[in-house]
PDB file of C-alpha atoms and ligand atoms in Angstrom:
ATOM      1  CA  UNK A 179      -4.776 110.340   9.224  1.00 95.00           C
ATOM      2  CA  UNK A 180      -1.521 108.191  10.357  1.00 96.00           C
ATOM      3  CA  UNK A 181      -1.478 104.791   9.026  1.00 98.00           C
ATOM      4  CA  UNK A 182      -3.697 102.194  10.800  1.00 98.00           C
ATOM      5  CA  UNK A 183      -3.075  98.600  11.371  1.00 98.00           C
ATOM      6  CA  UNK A 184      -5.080  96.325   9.429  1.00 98.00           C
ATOM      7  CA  UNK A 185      -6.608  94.389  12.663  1.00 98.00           C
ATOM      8  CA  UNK A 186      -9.776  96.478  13.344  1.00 97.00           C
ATOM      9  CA  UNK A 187     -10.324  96.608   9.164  1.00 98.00           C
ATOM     10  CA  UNK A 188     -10.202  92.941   8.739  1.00 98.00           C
ATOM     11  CA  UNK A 189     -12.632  92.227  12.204  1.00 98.00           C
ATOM     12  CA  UNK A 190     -15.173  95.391  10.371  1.00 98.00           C
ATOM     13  CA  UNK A 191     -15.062  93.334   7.272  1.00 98.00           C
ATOM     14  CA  UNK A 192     -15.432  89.649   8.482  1.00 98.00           C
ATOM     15  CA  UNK A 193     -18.321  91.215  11.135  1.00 98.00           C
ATOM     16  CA  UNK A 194     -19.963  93.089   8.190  1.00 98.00           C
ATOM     17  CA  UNK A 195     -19.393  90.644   5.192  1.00 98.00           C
ATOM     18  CA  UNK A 196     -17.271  93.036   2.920  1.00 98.00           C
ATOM     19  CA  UNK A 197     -13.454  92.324   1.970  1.00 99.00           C
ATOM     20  CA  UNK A 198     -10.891  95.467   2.088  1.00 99.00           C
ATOM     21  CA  UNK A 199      -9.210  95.270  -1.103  1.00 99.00           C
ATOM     22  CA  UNK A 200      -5.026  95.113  -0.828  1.00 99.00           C
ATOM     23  CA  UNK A 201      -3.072  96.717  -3.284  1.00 99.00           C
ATOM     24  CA  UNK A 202       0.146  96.327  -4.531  1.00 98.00           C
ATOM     25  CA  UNK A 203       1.966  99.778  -4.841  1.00 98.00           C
ATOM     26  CA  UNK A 204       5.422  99.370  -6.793  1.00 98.00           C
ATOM     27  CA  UNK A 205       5.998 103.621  -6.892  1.00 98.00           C
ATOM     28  CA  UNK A 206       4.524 107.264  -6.589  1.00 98.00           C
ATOM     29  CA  UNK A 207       2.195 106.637  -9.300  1.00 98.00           C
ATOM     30  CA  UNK A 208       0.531 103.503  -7.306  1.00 98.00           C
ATOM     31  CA  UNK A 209       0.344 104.981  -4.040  1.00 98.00           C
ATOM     32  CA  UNK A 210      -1.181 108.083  -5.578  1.00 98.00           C
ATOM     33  CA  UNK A 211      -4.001 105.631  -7.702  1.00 98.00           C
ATOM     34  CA  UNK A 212      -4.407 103.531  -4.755  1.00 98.00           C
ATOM     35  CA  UNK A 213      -5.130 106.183  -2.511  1.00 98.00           C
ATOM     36  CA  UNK A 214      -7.554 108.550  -4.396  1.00 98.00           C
ATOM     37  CA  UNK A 215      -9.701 105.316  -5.707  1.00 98.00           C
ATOM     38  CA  UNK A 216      -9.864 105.113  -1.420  1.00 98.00           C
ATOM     39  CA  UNK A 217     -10.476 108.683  -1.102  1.00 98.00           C
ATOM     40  CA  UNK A 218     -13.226 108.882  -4.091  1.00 98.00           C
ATOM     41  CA  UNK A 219     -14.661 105.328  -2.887  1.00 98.00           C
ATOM     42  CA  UNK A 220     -14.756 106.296   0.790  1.00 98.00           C
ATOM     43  CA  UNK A 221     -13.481 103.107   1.619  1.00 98.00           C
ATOM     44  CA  UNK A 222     -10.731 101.533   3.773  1.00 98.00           C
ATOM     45  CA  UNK A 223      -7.694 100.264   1.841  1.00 99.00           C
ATOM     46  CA  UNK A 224      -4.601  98.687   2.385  1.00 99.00           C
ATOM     47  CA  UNK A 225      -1.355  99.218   0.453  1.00 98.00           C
ATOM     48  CA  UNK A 226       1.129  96.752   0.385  1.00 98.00           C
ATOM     49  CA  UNK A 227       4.496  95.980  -1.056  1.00 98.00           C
ATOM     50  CA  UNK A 228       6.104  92.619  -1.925  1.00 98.00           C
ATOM     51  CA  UNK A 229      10.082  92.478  -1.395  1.00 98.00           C
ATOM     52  CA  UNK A 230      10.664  93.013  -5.084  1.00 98.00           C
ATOM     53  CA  UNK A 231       8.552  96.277  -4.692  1.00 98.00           C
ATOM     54  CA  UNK A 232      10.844  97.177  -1.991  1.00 98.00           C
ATOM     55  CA  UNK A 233      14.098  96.487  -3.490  1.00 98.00           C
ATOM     56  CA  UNK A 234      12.692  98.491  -6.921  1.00 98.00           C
ATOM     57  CA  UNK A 235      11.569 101.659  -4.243  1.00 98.00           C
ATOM     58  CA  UNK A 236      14.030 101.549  -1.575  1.00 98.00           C
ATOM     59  CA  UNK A 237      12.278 100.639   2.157  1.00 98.00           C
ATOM     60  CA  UNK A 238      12.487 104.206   3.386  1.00 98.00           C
ATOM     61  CA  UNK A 239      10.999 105.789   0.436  1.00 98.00           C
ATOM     62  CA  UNK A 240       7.832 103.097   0.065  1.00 98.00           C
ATOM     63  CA  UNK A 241       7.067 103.998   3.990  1.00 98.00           C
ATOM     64  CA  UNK A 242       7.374 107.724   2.997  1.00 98.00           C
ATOM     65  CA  UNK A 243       5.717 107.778  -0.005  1.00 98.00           C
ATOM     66  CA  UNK A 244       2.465 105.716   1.900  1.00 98.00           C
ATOM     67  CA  UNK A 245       3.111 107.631   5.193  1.00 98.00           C
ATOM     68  CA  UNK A 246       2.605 110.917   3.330  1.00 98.00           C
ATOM     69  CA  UNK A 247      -0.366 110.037   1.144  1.00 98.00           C
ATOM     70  CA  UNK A 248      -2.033 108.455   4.053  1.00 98.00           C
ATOM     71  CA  UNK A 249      -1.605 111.627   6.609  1.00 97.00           C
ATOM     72  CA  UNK A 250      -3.576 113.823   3.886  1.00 96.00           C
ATOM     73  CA  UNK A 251      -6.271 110.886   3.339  1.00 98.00           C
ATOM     74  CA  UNK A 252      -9.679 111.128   5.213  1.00 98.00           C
ATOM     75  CA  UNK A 253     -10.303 107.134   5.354  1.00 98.00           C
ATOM     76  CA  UNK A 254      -7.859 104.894   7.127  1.00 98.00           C
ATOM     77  CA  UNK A 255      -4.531 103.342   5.327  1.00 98.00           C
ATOM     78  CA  UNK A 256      -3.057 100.530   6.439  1.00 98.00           C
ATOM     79  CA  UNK A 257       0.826  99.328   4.964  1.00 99.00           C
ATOM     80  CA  UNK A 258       1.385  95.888   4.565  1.00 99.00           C
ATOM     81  CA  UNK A 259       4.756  93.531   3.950  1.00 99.00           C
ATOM     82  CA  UNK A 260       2.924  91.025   1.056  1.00 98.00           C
ATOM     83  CA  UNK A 261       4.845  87.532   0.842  1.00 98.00           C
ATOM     84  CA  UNK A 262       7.558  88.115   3.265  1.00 98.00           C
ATOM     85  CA  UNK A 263       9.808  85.166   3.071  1.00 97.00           C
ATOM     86  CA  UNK A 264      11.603  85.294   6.284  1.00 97.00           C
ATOM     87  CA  UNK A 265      12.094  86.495   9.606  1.00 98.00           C
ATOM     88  CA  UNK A 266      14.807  89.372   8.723  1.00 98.00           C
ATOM     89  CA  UNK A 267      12.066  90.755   6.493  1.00 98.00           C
ATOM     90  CA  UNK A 268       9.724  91.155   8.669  1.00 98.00           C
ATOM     91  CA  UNK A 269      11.535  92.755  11.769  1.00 98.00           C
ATOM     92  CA  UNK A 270      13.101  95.255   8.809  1.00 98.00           C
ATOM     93  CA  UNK A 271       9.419  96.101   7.796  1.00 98.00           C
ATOM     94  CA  UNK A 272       7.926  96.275  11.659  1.00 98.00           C
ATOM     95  CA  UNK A 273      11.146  98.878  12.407  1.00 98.00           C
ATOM     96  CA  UNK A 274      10.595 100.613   9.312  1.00 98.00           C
ATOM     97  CA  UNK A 275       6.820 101.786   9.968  1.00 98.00           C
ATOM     98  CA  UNK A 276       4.641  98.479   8.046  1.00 99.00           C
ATOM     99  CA  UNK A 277       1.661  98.446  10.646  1.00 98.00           C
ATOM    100  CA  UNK A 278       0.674  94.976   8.912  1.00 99.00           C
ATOM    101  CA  UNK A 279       2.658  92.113   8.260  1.00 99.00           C
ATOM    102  CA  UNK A 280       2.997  88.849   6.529  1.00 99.00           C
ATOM    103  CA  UNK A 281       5.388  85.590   6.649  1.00 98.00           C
ATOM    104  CA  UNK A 282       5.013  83.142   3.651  1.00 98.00           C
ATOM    105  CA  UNK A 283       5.901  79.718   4.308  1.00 98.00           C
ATOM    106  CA  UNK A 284       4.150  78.138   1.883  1.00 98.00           C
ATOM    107  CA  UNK A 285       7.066  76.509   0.736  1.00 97.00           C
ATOM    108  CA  UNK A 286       8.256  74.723   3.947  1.00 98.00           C
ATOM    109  CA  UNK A 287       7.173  71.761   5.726  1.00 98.00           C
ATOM    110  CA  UNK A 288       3.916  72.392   8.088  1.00 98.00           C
ATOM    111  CA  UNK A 289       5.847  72.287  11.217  1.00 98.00           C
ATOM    112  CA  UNK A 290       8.522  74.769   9.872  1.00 98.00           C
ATOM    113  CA  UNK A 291       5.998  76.839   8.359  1.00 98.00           C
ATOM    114  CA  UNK A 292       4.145  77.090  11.992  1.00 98.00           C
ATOM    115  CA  UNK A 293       7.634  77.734  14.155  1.00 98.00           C
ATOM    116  CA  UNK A 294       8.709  80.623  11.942  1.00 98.00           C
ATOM    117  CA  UNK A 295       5.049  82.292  11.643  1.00 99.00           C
ATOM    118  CA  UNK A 296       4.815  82.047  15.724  1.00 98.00           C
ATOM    119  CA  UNK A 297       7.791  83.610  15.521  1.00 98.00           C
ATOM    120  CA  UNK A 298       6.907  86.351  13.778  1.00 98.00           C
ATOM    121  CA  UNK A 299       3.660  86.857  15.370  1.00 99.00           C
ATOM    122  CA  UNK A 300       5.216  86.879  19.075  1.00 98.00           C
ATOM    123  CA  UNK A 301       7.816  89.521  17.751  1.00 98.00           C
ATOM    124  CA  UNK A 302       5.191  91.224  15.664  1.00 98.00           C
ATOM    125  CA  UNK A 303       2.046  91.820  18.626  1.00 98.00           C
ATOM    126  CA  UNK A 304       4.581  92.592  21.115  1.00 98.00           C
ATOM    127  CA  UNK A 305       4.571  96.056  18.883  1.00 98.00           C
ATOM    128  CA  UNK A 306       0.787  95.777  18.453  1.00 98.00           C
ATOM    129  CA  UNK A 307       1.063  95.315  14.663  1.00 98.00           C
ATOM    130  CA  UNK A 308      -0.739  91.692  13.070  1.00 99.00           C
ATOM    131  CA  UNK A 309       0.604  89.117  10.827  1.00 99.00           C
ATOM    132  CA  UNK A 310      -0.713  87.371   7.840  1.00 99.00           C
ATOM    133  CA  UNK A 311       0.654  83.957   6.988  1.00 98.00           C
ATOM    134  CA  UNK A 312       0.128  81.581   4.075  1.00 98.00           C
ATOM    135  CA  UNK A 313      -0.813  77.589   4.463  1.00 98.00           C
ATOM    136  CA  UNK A 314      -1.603  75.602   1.435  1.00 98.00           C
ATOM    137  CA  UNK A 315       0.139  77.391  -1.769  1.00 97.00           C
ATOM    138  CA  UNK A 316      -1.365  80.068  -4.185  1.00 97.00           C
ATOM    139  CA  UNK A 317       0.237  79.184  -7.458  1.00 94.00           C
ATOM    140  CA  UNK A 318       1.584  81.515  -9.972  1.00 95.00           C
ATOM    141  CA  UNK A 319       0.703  81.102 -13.828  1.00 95.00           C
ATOM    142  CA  UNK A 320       2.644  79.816 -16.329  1.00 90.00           C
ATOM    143  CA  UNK A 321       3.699  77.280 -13.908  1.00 74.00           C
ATOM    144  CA  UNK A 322       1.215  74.859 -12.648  1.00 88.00           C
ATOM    145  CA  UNK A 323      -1.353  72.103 -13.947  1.00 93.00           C
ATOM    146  CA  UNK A 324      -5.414  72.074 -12.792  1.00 91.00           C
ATOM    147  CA  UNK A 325      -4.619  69.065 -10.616  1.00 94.00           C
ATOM    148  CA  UNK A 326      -1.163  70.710  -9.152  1.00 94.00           C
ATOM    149  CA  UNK A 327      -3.511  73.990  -7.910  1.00 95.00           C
ATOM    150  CA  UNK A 328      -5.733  71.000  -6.392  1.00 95.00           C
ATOM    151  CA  UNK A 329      -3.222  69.398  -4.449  1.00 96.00           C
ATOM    152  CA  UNK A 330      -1.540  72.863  -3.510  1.00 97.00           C
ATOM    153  CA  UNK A 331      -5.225  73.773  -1.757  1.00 98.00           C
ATOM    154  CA  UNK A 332      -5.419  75.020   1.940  1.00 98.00           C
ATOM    155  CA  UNK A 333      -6.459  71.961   3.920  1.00 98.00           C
ATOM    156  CA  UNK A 334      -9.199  72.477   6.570  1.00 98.00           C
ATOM    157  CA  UNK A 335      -8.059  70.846   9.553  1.00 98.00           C
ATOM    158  CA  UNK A 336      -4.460  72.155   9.032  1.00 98.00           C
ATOM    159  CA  UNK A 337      -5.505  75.453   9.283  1.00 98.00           C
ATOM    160  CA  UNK A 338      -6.912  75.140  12.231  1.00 98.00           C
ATOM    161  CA  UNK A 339      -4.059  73.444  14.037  1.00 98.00           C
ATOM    162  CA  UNK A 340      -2.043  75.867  12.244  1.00 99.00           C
ATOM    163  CA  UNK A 341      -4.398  79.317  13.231  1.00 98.00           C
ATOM    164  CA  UNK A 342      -4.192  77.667  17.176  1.00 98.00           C
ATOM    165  CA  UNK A 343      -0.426  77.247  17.323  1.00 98.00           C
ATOM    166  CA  UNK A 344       0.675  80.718  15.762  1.00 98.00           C
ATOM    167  CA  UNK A 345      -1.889  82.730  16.806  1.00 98.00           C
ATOM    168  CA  UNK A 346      -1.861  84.458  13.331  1.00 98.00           C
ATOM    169  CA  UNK A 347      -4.094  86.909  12.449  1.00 98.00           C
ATOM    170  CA  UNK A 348      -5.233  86.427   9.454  1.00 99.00           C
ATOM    171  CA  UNK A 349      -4.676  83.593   7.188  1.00 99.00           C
ATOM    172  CA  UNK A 350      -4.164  83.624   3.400  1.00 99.00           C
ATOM    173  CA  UNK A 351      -5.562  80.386   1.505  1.00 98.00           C
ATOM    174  CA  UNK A 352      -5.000  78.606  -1.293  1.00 98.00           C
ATOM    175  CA  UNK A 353      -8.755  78.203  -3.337  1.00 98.00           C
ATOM    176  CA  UNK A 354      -8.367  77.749  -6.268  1.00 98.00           C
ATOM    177  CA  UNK A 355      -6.646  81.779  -7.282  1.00 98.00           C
ATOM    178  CA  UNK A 356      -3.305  81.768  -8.961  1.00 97.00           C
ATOM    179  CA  UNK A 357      -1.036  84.525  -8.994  1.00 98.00           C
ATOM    180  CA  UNK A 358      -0.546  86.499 -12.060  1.00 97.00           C
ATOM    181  CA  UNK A 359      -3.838  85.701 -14.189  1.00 97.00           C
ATOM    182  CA  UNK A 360      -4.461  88.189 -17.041  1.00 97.00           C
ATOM    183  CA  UNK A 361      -8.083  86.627 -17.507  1.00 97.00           C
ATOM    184  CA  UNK A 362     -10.555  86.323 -14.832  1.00 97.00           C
ATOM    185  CA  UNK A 363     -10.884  82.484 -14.718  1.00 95.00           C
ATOM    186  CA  UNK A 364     -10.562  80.844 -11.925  1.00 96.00           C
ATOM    187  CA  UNK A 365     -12.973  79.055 -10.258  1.00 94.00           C
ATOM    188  CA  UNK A 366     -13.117  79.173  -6.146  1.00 98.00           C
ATOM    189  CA  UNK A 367     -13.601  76.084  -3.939  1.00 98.00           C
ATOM    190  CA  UNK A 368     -16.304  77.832  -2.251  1.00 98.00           C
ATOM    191  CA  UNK A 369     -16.521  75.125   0.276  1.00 98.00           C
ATOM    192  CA  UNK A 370     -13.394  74.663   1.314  1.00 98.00           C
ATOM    193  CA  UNK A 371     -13.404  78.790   2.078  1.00 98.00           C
ATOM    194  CA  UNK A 372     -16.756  78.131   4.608  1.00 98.00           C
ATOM    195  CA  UNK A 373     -14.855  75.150   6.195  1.00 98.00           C
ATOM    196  CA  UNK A 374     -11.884  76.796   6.849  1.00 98.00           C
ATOM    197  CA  UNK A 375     -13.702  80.112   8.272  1.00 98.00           C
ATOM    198  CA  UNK A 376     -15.760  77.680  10.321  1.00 98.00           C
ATOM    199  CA  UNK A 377     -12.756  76.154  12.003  1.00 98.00           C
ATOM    200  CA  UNK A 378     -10.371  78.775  12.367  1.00 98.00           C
ATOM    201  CA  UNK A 379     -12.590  81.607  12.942  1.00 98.00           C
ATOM    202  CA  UNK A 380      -9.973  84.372  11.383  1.00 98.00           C
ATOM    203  CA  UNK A 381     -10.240  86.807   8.612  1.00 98.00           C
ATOM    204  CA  UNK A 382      -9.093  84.760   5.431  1.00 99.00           C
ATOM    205  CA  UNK A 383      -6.927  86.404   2.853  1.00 99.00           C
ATOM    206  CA  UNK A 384      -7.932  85.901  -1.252  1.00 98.00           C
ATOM    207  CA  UNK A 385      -4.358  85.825  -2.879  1.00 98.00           C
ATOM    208  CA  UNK A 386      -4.317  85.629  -7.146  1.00 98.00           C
ATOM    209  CA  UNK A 387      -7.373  87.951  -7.058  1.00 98.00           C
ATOM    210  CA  UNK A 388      -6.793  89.519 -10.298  1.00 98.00           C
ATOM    211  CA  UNK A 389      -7.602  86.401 -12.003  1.00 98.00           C
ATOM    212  CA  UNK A 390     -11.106  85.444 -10.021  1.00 98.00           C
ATOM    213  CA  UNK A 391     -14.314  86.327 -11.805  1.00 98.00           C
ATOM    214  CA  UNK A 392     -16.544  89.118 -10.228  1.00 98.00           C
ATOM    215  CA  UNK A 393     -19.211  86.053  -8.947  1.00 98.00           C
ATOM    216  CA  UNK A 394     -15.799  84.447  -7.169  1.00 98.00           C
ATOM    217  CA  UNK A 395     -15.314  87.481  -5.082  1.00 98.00           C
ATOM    218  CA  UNK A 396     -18.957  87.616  -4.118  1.00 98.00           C
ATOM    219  CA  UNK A 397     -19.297  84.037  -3.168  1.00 98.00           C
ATOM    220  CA  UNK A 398     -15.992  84.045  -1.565  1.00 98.00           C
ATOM    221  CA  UNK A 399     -16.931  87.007   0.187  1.00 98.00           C
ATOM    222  CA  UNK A 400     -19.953  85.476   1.493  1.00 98.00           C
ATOM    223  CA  UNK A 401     -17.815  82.289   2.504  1.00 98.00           C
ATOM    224  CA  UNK A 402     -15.540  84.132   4.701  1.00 98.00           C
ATOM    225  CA  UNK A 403     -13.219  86.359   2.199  1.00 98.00           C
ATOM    226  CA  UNK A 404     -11.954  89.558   4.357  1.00 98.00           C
ATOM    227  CA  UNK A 405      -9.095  90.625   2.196  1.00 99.00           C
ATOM    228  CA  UNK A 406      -8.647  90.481  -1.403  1.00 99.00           C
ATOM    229  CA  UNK A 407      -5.158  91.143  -2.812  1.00 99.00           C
ATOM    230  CA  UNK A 408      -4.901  92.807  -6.138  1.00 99.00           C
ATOM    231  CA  UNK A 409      -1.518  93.536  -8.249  1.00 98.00           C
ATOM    232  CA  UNK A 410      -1.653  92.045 -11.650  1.00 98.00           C
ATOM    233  CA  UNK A 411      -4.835  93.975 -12.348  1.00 98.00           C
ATOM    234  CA  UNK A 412      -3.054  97.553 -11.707  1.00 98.00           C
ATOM    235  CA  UNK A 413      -0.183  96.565 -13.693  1.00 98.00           C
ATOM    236  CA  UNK A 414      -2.202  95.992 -16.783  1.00 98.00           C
ATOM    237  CA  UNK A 415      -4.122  98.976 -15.953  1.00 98.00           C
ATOM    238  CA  UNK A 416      -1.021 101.611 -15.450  1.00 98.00           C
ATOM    239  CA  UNK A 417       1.330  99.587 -18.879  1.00 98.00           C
ATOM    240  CA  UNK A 418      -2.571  99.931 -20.663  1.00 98.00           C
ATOM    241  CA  UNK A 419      -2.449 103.707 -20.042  1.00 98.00           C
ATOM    242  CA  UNK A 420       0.851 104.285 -20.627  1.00 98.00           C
ATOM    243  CA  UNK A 421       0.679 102.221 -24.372  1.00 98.00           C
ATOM    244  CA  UNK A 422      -1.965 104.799 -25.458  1.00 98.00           C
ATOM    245  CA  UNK A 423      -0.623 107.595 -24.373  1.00 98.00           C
ATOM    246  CA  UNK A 424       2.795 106.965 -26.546  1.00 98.00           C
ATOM    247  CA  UNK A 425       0.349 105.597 -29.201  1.00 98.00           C
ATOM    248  CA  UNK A 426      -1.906 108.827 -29.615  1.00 98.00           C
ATOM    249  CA  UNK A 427       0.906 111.061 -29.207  1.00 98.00           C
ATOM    250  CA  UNK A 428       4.397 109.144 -30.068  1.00 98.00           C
ATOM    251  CA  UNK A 429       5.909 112.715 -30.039  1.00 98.00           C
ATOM    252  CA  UNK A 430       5.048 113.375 -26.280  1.00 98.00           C
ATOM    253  CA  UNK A 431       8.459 114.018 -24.126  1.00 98.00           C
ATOM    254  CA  UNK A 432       6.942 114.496 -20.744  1.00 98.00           C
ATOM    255  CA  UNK A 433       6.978 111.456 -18.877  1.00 98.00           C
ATOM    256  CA  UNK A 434       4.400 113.043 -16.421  1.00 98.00           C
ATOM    257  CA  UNK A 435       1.933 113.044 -19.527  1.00 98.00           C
ATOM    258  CA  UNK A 436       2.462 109.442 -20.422  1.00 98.00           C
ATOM    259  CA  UNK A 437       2.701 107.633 -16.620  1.00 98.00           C
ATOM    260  CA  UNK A 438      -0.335 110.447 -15.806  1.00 98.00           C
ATOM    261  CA  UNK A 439      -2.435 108.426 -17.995  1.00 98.00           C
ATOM    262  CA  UNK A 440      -1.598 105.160 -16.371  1.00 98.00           C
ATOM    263  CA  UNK A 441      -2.101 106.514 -12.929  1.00 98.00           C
ATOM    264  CA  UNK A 442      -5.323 107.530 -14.289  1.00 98.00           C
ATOM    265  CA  UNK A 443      -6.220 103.647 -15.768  1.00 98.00           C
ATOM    266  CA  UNK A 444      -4.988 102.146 -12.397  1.00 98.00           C
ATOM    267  CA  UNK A 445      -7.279 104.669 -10.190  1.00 98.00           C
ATOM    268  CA  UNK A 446     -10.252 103.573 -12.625  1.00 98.00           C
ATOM    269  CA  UNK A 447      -9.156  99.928 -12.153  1.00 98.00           C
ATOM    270  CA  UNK A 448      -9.096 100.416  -8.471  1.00 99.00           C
ATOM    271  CA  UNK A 449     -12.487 101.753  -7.754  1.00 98.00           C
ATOM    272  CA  UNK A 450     -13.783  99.124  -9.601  1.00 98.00           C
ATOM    273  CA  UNK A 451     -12.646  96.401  -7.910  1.00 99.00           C
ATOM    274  CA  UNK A 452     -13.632  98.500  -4.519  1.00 99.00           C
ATOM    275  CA  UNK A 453     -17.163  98.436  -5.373  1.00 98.00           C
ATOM    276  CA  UNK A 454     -17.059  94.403  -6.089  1.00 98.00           C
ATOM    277  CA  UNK A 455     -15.415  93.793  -2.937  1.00 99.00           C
ATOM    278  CA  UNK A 456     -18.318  95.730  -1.203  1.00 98.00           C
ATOM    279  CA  UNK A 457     -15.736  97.718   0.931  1.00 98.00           C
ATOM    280  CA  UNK A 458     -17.021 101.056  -0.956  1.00 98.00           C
ATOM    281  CA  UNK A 459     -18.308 103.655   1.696  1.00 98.00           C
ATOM    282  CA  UNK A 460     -17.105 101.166   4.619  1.00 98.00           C
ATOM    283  CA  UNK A 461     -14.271 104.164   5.889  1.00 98.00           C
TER     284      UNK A 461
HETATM  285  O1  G3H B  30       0.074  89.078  -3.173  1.00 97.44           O
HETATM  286  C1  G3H B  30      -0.380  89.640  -4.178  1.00 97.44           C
HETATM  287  C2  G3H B  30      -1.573  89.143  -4.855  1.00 97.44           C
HETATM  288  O2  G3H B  30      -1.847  87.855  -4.475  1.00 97.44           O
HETATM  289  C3  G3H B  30      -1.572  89.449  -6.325  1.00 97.44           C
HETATM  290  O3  G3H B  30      -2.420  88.642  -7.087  1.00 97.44           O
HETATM  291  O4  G3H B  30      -1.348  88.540  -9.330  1.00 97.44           O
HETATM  292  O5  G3H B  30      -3.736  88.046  -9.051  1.00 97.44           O
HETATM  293  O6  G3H B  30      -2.974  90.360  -8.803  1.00 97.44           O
HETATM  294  P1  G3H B  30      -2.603  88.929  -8.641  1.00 97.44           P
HETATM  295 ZN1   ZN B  31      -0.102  86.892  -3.289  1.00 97.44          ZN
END
């Protein structure tokens, strides 16, 4: 079927307490994993590429590639812009064929962060399509302390004001997840996830998923989790598949033998994650 936007699967999840999982496709191989795990799973999905995904692919050819896949898939796609950083990116993403969108200013002062997003999301709905934003910070590994992920947390009230003033659609919050875990230990602020649901009433967006243990995405879930956004995950599942191909047969010269083997890991890798997030027969 032709891509969907991801507005009526986020209201679907929050109404029916199940996240859709997001998935970061970086080429053929991804979109192909991504999309049978959906198929096989009979759930809803939603691909999405960062702007390093999209300067490795080429813009046209990542809107292809998912275009194509989704037209011959029986349960709805949606293509999302993860971490856009500006404005540009986004209107290059809307005219390109993204039917989901998403401005990060989680580096910019509050008020900048909500002129920019309203921005966005006036240009955005005027073509139908939603927007994502960030407010608080999800970290990335390597690079912060326990009490710098603390301070970097969404904060309640602000994401109200900020949900009211942009009209986002979604919001993406910062819970304790950090970008780029190879382990599954983090630990949610279950909490602050109900508080901010409570007060902003909009589907809220797990970042840094790969590294959240499988209780974290059921209690965030329950709190008010709609999307969960995996990459890391895939990657170690595809470069896992990949190492044991060459390893079992160093000899092999078909690349379609070797990468076949990650796409193979990744679908695996997808699927389960599908089933954890609950979205799993939700298409
Ligand atoms: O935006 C993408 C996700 O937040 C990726 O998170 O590094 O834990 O897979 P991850
Ligand atoms: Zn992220």
């Amino acid at each position: 079927m032709p891509l969907v936007t991801t507005k009526e699967m986020l209201k679907k999840a929050q109404a029916e307490r199940y996240a859709v999982g997001a998935f970061n496709a970086n080429n053929l191989e991804y979109v192909q994993a991504i999309i049978e795990a959906a198929e096989e799973e009979k759930a809803p999905v939603i691909l999405q590429a960062s702007q390093g995904a999209i300067k490795y692919a080429g813009l046209k050819m990542v809107v292809a590639m998912v275009k194509a896949a989704a037209e011959d898939a029986t349960v709805p796609v949606a293509l999302h812009l993860d971490h856009g950083t500006d404005y540009k990116q986004n209107v290059k993403c809307l005219a390109a064929g993204f039917t989901s969108l998403m401005f990060d200013g989680s580096s910019l002062p509050f008020e900048e962060n909500v002129a920019i997003t309203k921005k966005i999301v006036e240009m955005a709905h005027a073509a139908g399509i939603p927007v994502e934003a960030e407010l608080g910070k999800v970290a990335t590994a390597g690079h912060v302390t326990e009490e710098e992920i603390k301070a970097l947390m969404t904060d309640p009230e602000e994401a109200k004001r900020f949900v009211e003033e942009t009209g986002v659609d979604s919001l993406a919050v910062a819970v304790g997840s950090v970008h780029k875990m190879t382990t599954q230990a983090a630990r949610l602020d279950v909490e602050r996830i109900e508080r901010i649901r409570e007060l902003t009433g909009v589907p809220l967006v797990l970042h840094g998923a790969s590294g959240v243990t499988d209780e974290g995405y059921r209690t965030g879930i329950a709190a008010g989790i709609c999307k969960i956004n995996i990459a890391t995950e895939l990657n170690k599942a595809f470069t896992r598949g990949i190492r044991e191909a060459l390893e079992k047969k160093p000899d092999e010269i078909d690349p379609r033998r070797i990468v076949g083997v990650g796409r193979d890991y990744m679908k695996e890798a997808v699927k389960a994650k599908m089933r954890l997030f609950g979205c799993s027969g939700k298409a």
